[in-house]
mmCIF file of C-alpha atoms (C1' of nucleotides) in Angstrom:
data_model
loop_
_atom_site.group_PDB
_atom_site.id
_atom_site.type_symbol
_atom_site.label_atom_id
_atom_site.label_comp_id
_atom_site.label_asym_id
_atom_site.label_seq_id
_atom_site.Cartn_x
_atom_site.Cartn_y
_atom_site.Cartn_z
ATOM 1 C CA UNK A 1 21.575 17.203 18.778
ATOM 2 C CA UNK A 2 22.459 20.875 19.026
ATOM 3 C CA UNK A 3 24.302 20.618 22.324
ATOM 4 C CA UNK A 4 26.359 17.715 21.039
ATOM 5 C CA UNK A 5 27.188 19.570 17.840
ATOM 6 C CA UNK A 6 28.122 22.687 19.765
ATOM 7 C CA UNK A 7 30.502 20.646 21.917
ATOM 8 C CA UNK A 8 32.004 18.928 18.880
ATOM 9 C CA UNK A 9 32.435 22.318 17.245
ATOM 10 C CA UNK A 10 34.243 23.718 20.257
ATOM 11 C CA UNK A 11 36.499 20.664 20.465
ATOM 12 C CA UNK A 12 37.262 20.836 16.756
ATOM 13 C CA UNK A 13 38.110 24.498 17.085
ATOM 14 C CA UNK A 14 40.128 24.474 20.291
ATOM 15 C CA UNK A 15 41.701 21.032 20.305
ATOM 16 C CA UNK A 16 41.410 19.095 23.551
ATOM 17 C CA UNK A 17 39.324 20.511 26.376
ATOM 18 C CA UNK A 18 37.745 19.514 29.664
ATOM 19 C CA UNK A 19 34.097 19.844 30.599
ATOM 20 C CA UNK A 20 35.148 22.802 32.671
ATOM 21 C CA UNK A 21 36.846 24.474 29.695
ATOM 22 C CA UNK A 22 33.803 23.848 27.533
ATOM 23 C CA UNK A 23 31.506 25.299 30.180
ATOM 24 C CA UNK A 24 33.645 28.447 30.124
ATOM 25 C CA UNK A 25 33.559 28.532 26.338
ATOM 26 C CA UNK A 26 29.770 28.405 26.466
ATOM 27 C CA UNK A 27 29.694 31.300 28.877
ATOM 28 C CA UNK A 28 31.961 33.286 26.608
ATOM 29 C CA UNK A 29 31.541 33.158 22.861
ATOM 30 C CA UNK A 30 28.943 30.462 22.309
ATOM 31 C CA UNK A 31 26.332 32.025 24.573
ATOM 32 C CA UNK A 32 25.241 34.290 21.741
ATOM 33 C CA UNK A 33 23.873 31.321 19.843
ATOM 34 C CA UNK A 34 23.477 28.469 22.328
ATOM 35 C CA UNK A 35 23.737 27.969 26.068
ATOM 36 C CA UNK A 36 24.415 25.055 28.367
ATOM 37 C CA UNK A 37 25.273 24.626 32.028
ATOM 38 C CA UNK A 38 27.919 22.303 33.401
ATOM 39 C CA UNK A 39 25.164 20.020 34.700
ATOM 40 C CA UNK A 40 24.204 19.306 31.122
ATOM 41 C CA UNK A 41 27.682 19.347 29.619
ATOM 42 C CA UNK A 42 29.365 16.748 31.854
ATOM 43 C CA UNK A 43 26.796 13.983 31.300
ATOM 44 C CA UNK A 44 26.666 14.760 27.581
ATOM 45 C CA UNK A 45 30.445 14.378 27.268
ATOM 46 C CA UNK A 46 30.184 10.968 28.927
ATOM 47 C CA UNK A 47 27.498 9.937 26.461
ATOM 48 C CA UNK A 48 29.581 11.241 23.581
ATOM 49 C CA UNK A 49 32.489 9.162 24.807
ATOM 50 C CA UNK A 50 30.282 6.071 24.898
ATOM 51 C CA UNK A 51 29.104 6.859 21.361
ATOM 52 C CA UNK A 52 32.680 7.318 20.150
ATOM 53 C CA UNK A 53 32.432 10.995 19.229
ATOM 54 C CA UNK A 54 35.128 11.990 21.709
ATOM 55 C CA UNK A 55 37.879 10.271 23.711
ATOM 56 C CA UNK A 56 39.312 11.187 27.059
ATOM 57 C CA UNK A 57 42.969 11.920 26.362
ATOM 58 C CA UNK A 58 43.962 12.698 29.940
ATOM 59 C CA UNK A 59 42.704 12.368 33.476
ATOM 60 C CA UNK A 60 44.272 14.943 35.733
ATOM 61 C CA UNK A 61 44.031 16.267 39.252
ATOM 62 C CA UNK A 62 40.615 16.766 40.880
ATOM 63 C CA UNK A 63 38.944 14.291 38.534
ATOM 64 C CA UNK A 64 39.730 16.392 35.519
ATOM 65 C CA UNK A 65 39.046 14.677 32.198
ATOM 66 C CA UNK A 66 40.325 16.166 28.966
ATOM 67 C CA UNK A 67 38.499 15.182 25.798
ATOM 68 C CA UNK A 68 39.421 15.245 22.143
ATOM 69 C CA UNK A 69 37.146 14.898 19.141
ATOM 70 C CA UNK A 70 37.521 11.591 17.252
ATOM 71 C CA UNK A 71 37.351 11.052 13.504
ATOM 72 C CA UNK A 72 33.904 9.651 14.031
ATOM 73 C CA UNK A 73 32.889 12.816 15.871
ATOM 74 C CA UNK A 74 34.386 14.937 13.140
ATOM 75 C CA UNK A 75 32.390 13.043 10.528
ATOM 76 C CA UNK A 76 29.205 13.471 12.500
ATOM 77 C CA UNK A 77 29.776 17.189 12.876
ATOM 78 C CA UNK A 78 30.500 17.566 9.182
ATOM 79 C CA UNK A 79 27.425 15.609 8.221
ATOM 80 C CA UNK A 80 25.277 17.735 10.471
ATOM 81 C CA UNK A 81 26.677 20.949 9.000
ATOM 82 C CA UNK A 82 26.528 19.876 5.374
ATOM 83 C CA UNK A 83 23.619 17.474 5.053
ATOM 84 C CA UNK A 84 20.909 18.271 7.546
ATOM 85 C CA UNK A 85 18.799 21.345 7.186
ATOM 86 C CA UNK A 86 18.637 23.824 9.989
ATOM 87 C CA UNK A 87 15.813 24.270 12.409
ATOM 88 C CA UNK A 88 15.356 28.000 12.069
ATOM 89 C CA UNK A 89 13.320 28.543 15.192
ATOM 90 C CA UNK A 90 14.801 30.791 17.837
ATOM 91 C CA UNK A 91 14.359 31.228 21.543
ATOM 92 C CA UNK A 92 15.440 34.465 23.100
ATOM 93 C CA UNK A 93 13.739 35.687 26.225
ATOM 94 C CA UNK A 94 15.354 39.094 25.812
ATOM 95 C CA UNK A 95 13.889 39.450 22.315
ATOM 96 C CA UNK A 96 10.501 38.160 23.408
ATOM 97 C CA UNK A 97 10.472 40.819 26.069
ATOM 98 C CA UNK A 98 11.439 43.607 23.690
ATOM 99 C CA UNK A 99 8.856 42.285 21.278
ATOM 100 C CA UNK A 100 6.192 42.930 23.906
ATOM 101 C CA UNK A 101 7.421 46.187 25.416
ATOM 102 C CA UNK A 102 5.356 48.282 22.993
ATOM 103 C CA UNK A 103 2.267 46.809 24.723
ATOM 104 C CA UNK A 104 3.006 49.054 27.683
ATOM 105 C CA UNK A 105 2.082 52.698 27.893
ATOM 106 C CA UNK A 106 4.524 54.993 26.042
ATOM 107 C CA UNK A 107 5.854 56.426 29.335
ATOM 108 C CA UNK A 108 6.868 52.951 30.425
ATOM 109 C CA UNK A 109 7.845 51.412 27.124
ATOM 110 C CA UNK A 110 10.200 54.146 25.958
ATOM 111 C CA UNK A 111 12.611 54.156 28.918
ATOM 112 C CA UNK A 112 12.732 50.357 28.932
ATOM 113 C CA UNK A 113 13.499 50.285 25.227
ATOM 114 C CA UNK A 114 16.207 52.921 25.675
ATOM 115 C CA UNK A 115 17.674 50.963 28.562
ATOM 116 C CA UNK A 116 17.802 47.840 26.425
ATOM 117 C CA UNK A 117 19.455 49.756 23.624
ATOM 118 C CA UNK A 118 22.035 51.059 26.104
ATOM 119 C CA UNK A 119 22.801 47.567 27.390
ATOM 120 C CA UNK A 120 23.364 46.311 23.870
ATOM 121 C CA UNK A 121 25.463 49.331 23.090
ATOM 122 C CA UNK A 122 27.876 48.567 25.898
ATOM 123 C CA UNK A 123 28.058 44.936 24.896
ATOM 124 C CA UNK A 124 28.664 45.796 21.273
ATOM 125 C CA UNK A 125 31.533 48.102 22.161
ATOM 126 C CA UNK A 126 33.130 45.460 24.346
ATOM 127 C CA UNK A 127 32.670 42.700 21.797
ATOM 128 C CA UNK A 128 33.984 44.863 19.004
ATOM 129 C CA UNK A 129 37.254 45.373 20.855
ATOM 130 C CA UNK A 130 37.535 41.647 21.525
ATOM 131 C CA UNK A 131 36.874 41.059 17.835
ATOM 132 C CA UNK A 132 39.576 43.525 16.882
ATOM 133 C CA UNK A 133 42.104 41.779 19.075
ATOM 134 C CA UNK A 134 41.165 38.405 17.545
ATOM 135 C CA UNK A 135 41.619 39.847 14.079
ATOM 136 C CA UNK A 136 45.029 41.262 14.909
ATOM 137 C CA UNK A 137 46.155 37.986 16.399
ATOM 138 C CA UNK A 138 44.727 36.165 13.396
ATOM 139 C CA UNK A 139 42.387 34.024 15.456
ATOM 140 C CA UNK A 140 40.024 34.003 12.527
ATOM 141 C CA UNK A 141 37.343 31.723 14.019
ATOM 142 C CA UNK A 142 37.118 33.870 17.120
ATOM 143 C CA UNK A 143 36.967 36.967 15.011
ATOM 144 C CA UNK A 144 34.064 35.643 12.934
ATOM 145 C CA UNK A 145 32.226 34.552 16.029
ATOM 146 C CA UNK A 146 32.586 37.886 17.739
ATOM 147 C CA UNK A 147 31.395 39.623 14.609
ATOM 148 C CA UNK A 148 28.243 37.515 14.620
ATOM 149 C CA UNK A 149 27.529 38.701 18.136
ATOM 150 C CA UNK A 150 28.162 42.284 17.105
ATOM 151 C CA UNK A 151 25.827 41.988 14.117
ATOM 152 C CA UNK A 152 23.055 40.365 16.124
ATOM 153 C CA UNK A 153 23.223 42.889 18.897
ATOM 154 C CA UNK A 154 23.482 45.853 16.568
ATOM 155 C CA UNK A 155 20.230 44.808 14.938
ATOM 156 C CA UNK A 156 18.509 44.682 18.306
ATOM 157 C CA UNK A 157 19.965 47.946 19.508
ATOM 158 C CA UNK A 158 18.908 49.745 16.340
ATOM 159 C CA UNK A 159 15.449 48.239 16.569
ATOM 160 C CA UNK A 160 15.004 49.320 20.178
ATOM 161 C CA UNK A 161 16.157 52.871 19.405
ATOM 162 C CA UNK A 162 13.953 53.115 16.374
ATOM 163 C CA UNK A 163 10.857 51.851 18.165
ATOM 164 C CA UNK A 164 11.500 54.117 21.157
ATOM 165 C CA UNK A 165 11.748 57.101 18.792
ATOM 166 C CA UNK A 166 8.628 56.082 16.943
ATOM 167 C CA UNK A 167 6.562 55.602 20.094
ATOM 168 C CA UNK A 168 7.711 58.984 21.367
ATOM 169 C CA UNK A 169 6.832 60.655 18.100
ATOM 170 C CA UNK A 170 3.350 59.121 18.114
ATOM 171 C CA UNK A 171 2.765 60.029 21.754
ATOM 172 C CA UNK A 172 3.768 63.634 21.006
ATOM 173 C CA UNK A 173 1.489 63.752 17.976
ATOM 174 C CA UNK A 174 -1.546 62.337 19.812
ATOM 175 C CA UNK B 1 7.640 31.594 32.407
ATOM 176 C CA UNK B 2 8.517 32.661 28.867
ATOM 177 C CA UNK B 3 5.832 30.594 27.170
ATOM 178 C CA UNK B 4 3.197 31.904 29.527
ATOM 179 C CA UNK B 5 4.328 35.481 29.000
ATOM 180 C CA UNK B 6 4.356 35.019 25.239
ATOM 181 C CA UNK B 7 0.783 33.739 25.363
ATOM 182 C CA UNK B 8 -0.318 36.597 27.616
ATOM 183 C CA UNK B 9 1.364 39.041 25.247
ATOM 184 C CA UNK B 10 -0.449 37.617 22.249
ATOM 185 C CA UNK B 11 -3.780 37.697 24.067
ATOM 186 C CA UNK B 12 -3.199 41.259 25.218
ATOM 187 C CA UNK B 13 -2.353 42.270 21.685
ATOM 188 C CA UNK B 14 -5.043 40.409 19.754
ATOM 189 C CA UNK B 15 -7.921 40.263 22.215
ATOM 190 C CA UNK B 16 -9.560 36.860 22.603
ATOM 191 C CA UNK B 17 -8.023 33.842 20.882
ATOM 192 C CA UNK B 18 -8.178 30.059 20.883
ATOM 193 C CA UNK B 19 -5.266 27.697 21.359
ATOM 194 C CA UNK B 20 -5.428 27.130 17.659
ATOM 195 C CA UNK B 21 -5.180 30.846 16.913
ATOM 196 C CA UNK B 22 -2.263 31.194 19.282
ATOM 197 C CA UNK B 23 -0.494 28.260 17.675
ATOM 198 C CA UNK B 24 -0.858 30.049 14.326
ATOM 199 C CA UNK B 25 0.419 33.274 15.836
ATOM 200 C CA UNK B 26 3.505 31.439 17.075
ATOM 201 C CA UNK B 27 4.128 30.037 13.618
ATOM 202 C CA UNK B 28 3.830 33.503 12.148
ATOM 203 C CA UNK B 29 5.270 36.492 13.924
ATOM 204 C CA UNK B 30 6.403 35.140 17.269
ATOM 205 C CA UNK B 31 8.599 32.400 15.826
ATOM 206 C CA UNK B 32 11.408 34.911 15.382
ATOM 207 C CA UNK B 33 11.789 35.165 19.138
ATOM 208 C CA UNK B 34 10.066 32.161 20.687
ATOM 209 C CA UNK B 35 8.476 28.948 19.474
ATOM 210 C CA UNK B 36 5.892 26.551 20.830
ATOM 211 C CA UNK B 37 3.838 23.712 19.422
ATOM 212 C CA UNK B 38 0.143 23.135 20.051
ATOM 213 C CA UNK B 39 1.029 20.224 22.334
ATOM 214 C CA UNK B 40 2.611 22.688 24.705
ATOM 215 C CA UNK B 41 0.181 25.557 24.202
ATOM 216 C CA UNK B 42 -3.094 23.752 24.992
ATOM 217 C CA UNK B 43 -2.026 22.390 28.395
ATOM 218 C CA UNK B 44 -0.407 25.713 29.290
ATOM 219 C CA UNK B 45 -3.652 27.590 28.564
ATOM 220 C CA UNK B 46 -5.509 25.201 30.890
ATOM 221 C CA UNK B 47 -2.969 25.854 33.625
ATOM 222 C CA UNK B 48 -3.212 29.591 33.031
ATOM 223 C CA UNK B 49 -6.973 29.329 33.400
ATOM 224 C CA UNK B 50 -6.561 27.495 36.714
ATOM 225 C CA UNK B 51 -4.126 30.192 37.845
ATOM 226 C CA UNK B 52 -6.556 32.953 36.847
ATOM 227 C CA UNK B 53 -4.381 34.541 34.142
ATOM 228 C CA UNK B 54 -6.949 33.875 31.426
ATOM 229 C CA UNK B 55 -10.650 32.975 31.213
ATOM 230 C CA UNK B 56 -12.473 30.966 28.597
ATOM 231 C CA UNK B 57 -14.974 33.395 27.116
ATOM 232 C CA UNK B 58 -16.554 30.968 24.648
ATOM 233 C CA UNK B 59 -16.728 27.273 23.883
ATOM 234 C CA UNK B 60 -17.601 26.676 20.245
ATOM 235 C CA UNK B 61 -17.877 23.849 17.755
ATOM 236 C CA UNK B 62 -15.288 21.063 17.735
ATOM 237 C CA UNK B 63 -14.315 21.693 21.344
ATOM 238 C CA UNK B 64 -13.053 25.182 20.547
ATOM 239 C CA UNK B 65 -12.248 27.302 23.588
ATOM 240 C CA UNK B 66 -11.635 31.009 23.235
ATOM 241 C CA UNK B 67 -9.582 32.672 25.941
ATOM 242 C CA UNK B 68 -9.203 36.240 27.098
ATOM 243 C CA UNK B 69 -6.523 37.706 29.347
ATOM 244 C CA UNK B 70 -7.735 38.685 32.836
ATOM 245 C CA UNK B 71 -6.688 41.694 34.900
ATOM 246 C CA UNK B 72 -4.606 39.329 36.965
ATOM 247 C CA UNK B 73 -2.893 38.076 33.805
ATOM 248 C CA UNK B 74 -2.331 41.622 32.640
ATOM 249 C CA UNK B 75 -0.738 42.486 35.964
ATOM 250 C CA UNK B 76 1.521 39.459 35.785
ATOM 251 C CA UNK B 77 2.624 40.307 32.265
ATOM 252 C CA UNK B 78 3.323 43.895 33.229
ATOM 253 C CA UNK B 79 5.314 42.848 36.251
ATOM 254 C CA UNK B 80 7.375 40.479 34.185
ATOM 255 C CA UNK B 81 8.108 43.173 31.622
ATOM 256 C CA UNK B 82 8.865 45.949 34.068
ATOM 257 C CA UNK B 83 10.305 44.322 37.163
ATOM 258 C CA UNK B 84 12.168 41.151 36.298
ATOM 259 C CA UNK B 85 15.428 41.275 34.469
ATOM 260 C CA UNK B 86 15.848 39.413 31.237
ATOM 261 C CA UNK B 87 17.655 36.182 30.731
ATOM 262 C CA UNK B 88 19.847 37.198 27.822
ATOM 263 C CA UNK B 89 20.812 33.732 26.684
ATOM 264 C CA UNK B 90 19.759 32.706 23.219
ATOM 265 C CA UNK B 91 19.200 29.434 21.442
ATOM 266 C CA UNK B 92 19.273 29.386 17.685
ATOM 267 C CA UNK B 93 20.291 26.247 15.898
ATOM 268 C CA UNK B 94 20.585 28.171 12.634
ATOM 269 C CA UNK B 95 23.067 30.595 14.227
ATOM 270 C CA UNK B 96 24.977 27.810 15.909
ATOM 271 C CA UNK B 97 25.376 26.163 12.550
ATOM 272 C CA UNK B 98 26.563 29.335 10.846
ATOM 273 C CA UNK B 99 28.872 29.907 13.763
ATOM 274 C CA UNK B 100 30.581 26.617 12.957
ATOM 275 C CA UNK B 101 30.561 26.679 9.169
ATOM 276 C CA UNK B 102 33.997 28.350 9.008
ATOM 277 C CA UNK B 103 35.354 25.114 10.516
ATOM 278 C CA UNK B 104 34.833 23.453 7.140
ATOM 279 C CA UNK B 105 37.200 23.765 4.220
ATOM 280 C CA UNK B 106 36.756 27.020 2.267
ATOM 281 C CA UNK B 107 35.272 25.156 -0.730
ATOM 282 C CA UNK B 108 32.516 23.836 1.465
ATOM 283 C CA UNK B 109 32.022 26.720 3.851
ATOM 284 C CA UNK B 110 31.660 29.462 1.261
ATOM 285 C CA UNK B 111 28.727 28.001 -0.707
ATOM 286 C CA UNK B 112 26.900 27.111 2.502
ATOM 287 C CA UNK B 113 27.381 30.612 3.851
ATOM 288 C CA UNK B 114 26.173 32.110 0.572
ATOM 289 C CA UNK B 115 23.159 29.797 0.610
ATOM 290 C CA UNK B 116 22.302 30.922 4.117
ATOM 291 C CA UNK B 117 22.656 34.547 3.113
ATOM 292 C CA UNK B 118 20.312 33.916 0.188
ATOM 293 C CA UNK B 119 17.702 32.281 2.418
ATOM 294 C CA UNK B 120 17.750 35.244 4.756
ATOM 295 C CA UNK B 121 17.603 37.619 1.841
ATOM 296 C CA UNK B 122 14.362 36.090 0.607
ATOM 297 C CA UNK B 123 12.880 36.141 4.068
ATOM 298 C CA UNK B 124 13.896 39.738 4.631
ATOM 299 C CA UNK B 125 12.259 40.841 1.392
ATOM 300 C CA UNK B 126 9.047 39.030 2.278
ATOM 301 C CA UNK B 127 8.981 40.317 5.832
ATOM 302 C CA UNK B 128 9.713 43.854 4.724
ATOM 303 C CA UNK B 129 6.649 43.859 2.519
ATOM 304 C CA UNK B 130 4.522 42.473 5.350
ATOM 305 C CA UNK B 131 5.954 45.198 7.570
ATOM 306 C CA UNK B 132 5.100 47.842 5.019
ATOM 307 C CA UNK B 133 1.499 46.673 4.826
ATOM 308 C CA UNK B 134 1.245 46.690 8.634
ATOM 309 C CA UNK B 135 2.599 50.241 8.687
ATOM 310 C CA UNK B 136 0.123 51.426 6.062
ATOM 311 C CA UNK B 137 -2.764 49.829 7.925
ATOM 312 C CA UNK B 138 -1.468 51.310 11.177
ATOM 313 C CA UNK B 139 -1.097 47.946 12.863
ATOM 314 C CA UNK B 140 1.771 49.380 14.821
ATOM 315 C CA UNK B 141 2.522 46.325 16.993
ATOM 316 C CA UNK B 142 2.711 44.108 13.943
ATOM 317 C CA UNK B 143 4.889 46.621 12.209
ATOM 318 C CA UNK B 144 7.376 46.758 15.095
ATOM 319 C CA UNK B 145 7.439 43.003 15.335
ATOM 320 C CA UNK B 146 8.128 42.537 11.648
ATOM 321 C CA UNK B 147 10.886 45.110 11.825
ATOM 322 C CA UNK B 148 12.565 43.159 14.596
ATOM 323 C CA UNK B 149 12.616 40.115 12.360
ATOM 324 C CA UNK B 150 14.022 42.202 9.514
ATOM 325 C CA UNK B 151 16.764 43.629 11.727
ATOM 326 C CA UNK B 152 17.728 40.254 13.143
ATOM 327 C CA UNK B 153 17.881 38.573 9.778
ATOM 328 C CA UNK B 154 19.715 41.436 8.125
ATOM 329 C CA UNK B 155 22.477 41.097 10.692
ATOM 330 C CA UNK B 156 22.817 37.404 9.951
ATOM 331 C CA UNK B 157 22.695 37.861 6.209
ATOM 332 C CA UNK B 158 25.371 40.538 6.303
ATOM 333 C CA UNK B 159 27.510 38.400 8.571
ATOM 334 C CA UNK B 160 27.257 35.372 6.285
ATOM 335 C CA UNK B 161 28.136 37.431 3.205
ATOM 336 C CA UNK B 162 31.017 39.101 4.930
ATOM 337 C CA UNK B 163 32.488 35.860 6.230
ATOM 338 C CA UNK B 164 32.052 34.143 2.856
ATOM 339 C CA UNK B 165 33.928 37.014 1.192
ATOM 340 C CA UNK B 166 36.639 36.942 3.803
ATOM 341 C CA UNK B 167 37.181 33.194 3.543
ATOM 342 C CA UNK B 168 37.363 33.462 -0.227
ATOM 343 C CA UNK B 169 39.867 36.279 -0.041
ATOM 344 C CA UNK B 170 42.079 34.334 2.345
ATOM 345 C CA UNK B 171 41.838 31.159 0.261
ATOM 346 C CA UNK B 172 42.876 33.131 -2.836
ATOM 347 C CA UNK B 173 45.753 34.761 -0.985
ATOM 348 C CA UNK B 174 47.085 31.474 0.432
ATOM 349 C "C1'" DA C 1 -16.120 11.149 -1.552
ATOM 350 C "C1'" DA C 2 -11.688 13.030 -0.888
ATOM 351 C "C1'" DT C 3 -8.781 16.608 0.718
ATOM 352 C "C1'" DA C 4 -7.551 20.450 3.434
ATOM 353 C "C1'" DG C 5 -8.098 22.867 7.370
ATOM 354 C "C1'" DC C 6 -10.200 23.480 12.040
ATOM 355 C "C1'" DA C 7 -9.614 22.150 16.794
ATOM 356 C "C1'" DT C 8 -8.145 19.764 20.684
ATOM 357 C "C1'" DG C 9 -5.893 16.369 23.416
ATOM 358 C "C1'" DT C 10 -2.266 13.083 25.688
ATOM 359 C "C1'" DA C 11 1.788 10.016 26.552
ATOM 360 C "C1'" DA C 12 6.618 9.106 26.298
ATOM 361 C "C1'" DG C 13 10.840 10.683 26.079
ATOM 362 C "C1'" DA C 14 14.571 14.218 25.373
ATOM 363 C "C1'" DA C 15 16.529 18.454 26.730
ATOM 364 C "C1'" DG C 16 17.395 21.936 29.978
ATOM 365 C "C1'" DT C 17 17.384 24.244 34.807
ATOM 366 C "C1'" DT C 18 18.047 24.600 39.671
ATOM 367 C "C1'" DA C 19 19.939 23.179 43.571
ATOM 368 C "C1'" DC C 20 22.665 20.437 46.291
ATOM 369 C "C1'" DA C 21 27.133 18.147 47.072
ATOM 370 C "C1'" DT C 22 32.153 17.401 47.273
ATOM 371 C "C1'" DG C 23 36.836 18.421 47.473
ATOM 372 C "C1'" DA C 24 41.466 20.112 45.552
ATOM 373 C "C1'" DT C 25 44.548 24.028 44.454
ATOM 374 C "C1'" DT C 26 46.025 28.635 43.995
ATOM 375 C "C1'" DT C 27 46.354 33.362 45.461
ATOM 376 C "C1'" DC C 28 46.248 36.980 48.779
ATOM 377 C "C1'" DG D 1 43.748 30.670 56.815
ATOM 378 C "C1'" DA D 2 40.182 32.739 53.781
ATOM 379 C "C1'" DA D 3 38.580 33.343 49.360
ATOM 380 C "C1'" DA D 4 38.555 32.410 44.694
ATOM 381 C "C1'" DT D 5 38.799 29.253 41.218
ATOM 382 C "C1'" DC D 6 39.306 24.606 39.427
ATOM 383 C "C1'" DA D 7 36.694 20.444 38.560
ATOM 384 C "C1'" DT D 8 33.110 17.219 38.547
ATOM 385 C "C1'" DG D 9 28.884 15.021 39.729
ATOM 386 C "C1'" DT D 10 23.721 13.926 40.525
ATOM 387 C "C1'" DA D 11 18.650 14.304 41.726
ATOM 388 C "C1'" DA D 12 14.399 16.531 41.101
ATOM 389 C "C1'" DC D 13 11.954 19.212 38.420
ATOM 390 C "C1'" DT D 14 10.329 21.912 34.403
ATOM 391 C "C1'" DT D 15 10.128 22.539 29.644
ATOM 392 C "C1'" DC D 16 9.931 21.043 25.006
ATOM 393 C "C1'" DT D 17 9.482 17.670 21.095
ATOM 394 C "C1'" DT D 18 7.589 13.854 18.673
ATOM 395 C "C1'" DA D 19 4.131 11.035 17.741
ATOM 396 C "C1'" DC D 20 -0.186 9.253 18.154
ATOM 397 C "C1'" DA D 21 -5.237 10.040 18.479
ATOM 398 C "C1'" DT D 22 -9.841 11.931 17.487
ATOM 399 C "C1'" DG D 23 -13.407 14.033 14.986
ATOM 400 C "C1'" DC D 24 -15.778 18.086 12.756
ATOM 401 C "C1'" DT D 25 -16.465 21.310 8.630
ATOM 402 C "C1'" DA D 26 -15.772 23.410 4.284
ATOM 403 C "C1'" DT D 27 -14.314 23.047 -0.352
ATOM 404 C "C1'" DT D 28 -13.652 20.854 -4.799
#
DNA sequence: AATAGCATGTAAGAAGTTACATGATTTC
DNA sequence: GAAATCATGTAACTTCTTACATGCTATT
């Protein structure tokens, strides 16, 4: 259900969009919380059309199909958000990896942790400026979404720095 | 590969373990970063045995099989950690949902966001105390892992609170 | 003797990835 | 006219979930 709900959410937020647009949207903002490739998105949109959650409002050049969320889709999205309880399990290969880095020897673990922290740092800076622009232009949804990314990544960056420091301290002490 | 690496990581960390033990471990600490059910874990362990990443070191009552990581498995895990670059995409239904809550009317979104924040708050408190115990008992790996959960959840909790406040403020202003 | 927990397994189906495939349009 | 980008599709494969299935052991 999650992919469908993500697509409905994007359509609700951005009005009409093509599979191509939605693929881009996944690459951009949504990728912090969910991912999907075009090979999954196109067939899902067709199924959603069959199920009445979306309608194709235009068919353009190069086979382009633009979809819009229907009232039925809107109701389904709402019900999912309000009435079902969330599956709180998470899958993040990057986190799994960081989780296990302390298994390595300090000389290996520390630089890898610092490198991770640096990667997140760059991403946070970039996302923060995108967030700021969204705020200024009063694209509130976008702003909130960017902030979630910033918060998530800040937690990871701080964790990686802290653990790197701690491992170093212990290695020095031993 | 992620499931396999997660299992190798757990075996490296905890010494020998059965599929049952590993399933428990996934439910506990690992679930913050990766999840797997027993129906996926048992067959994967058999495959890992065939591939030489683990060996069964004991077969006990009720068909119990205890596995240990081999040198080959250790090498594979190390290589994965050190040489391959991470897939940074994330899947979290709970985040996806929070991501979309601001699409609802303020009267609906705000209580749901506050409820989410409260759930995370409880979990953070619990995890922090588990972390503290791990630190005292010098189970350093466990400590780091708990802290990652704390950091991740704190980011989400703060985000939810902030967004709830912001929506309320805007609704009052409008 | 019933319940909870230990311990594993498999089959069917859903979800997700990788790779191949096609062709139009815009920009340089 | 080459390259980038727009735009969609599908087949084969891997991964993951749900549900069913079995039977032992410890506790109350």
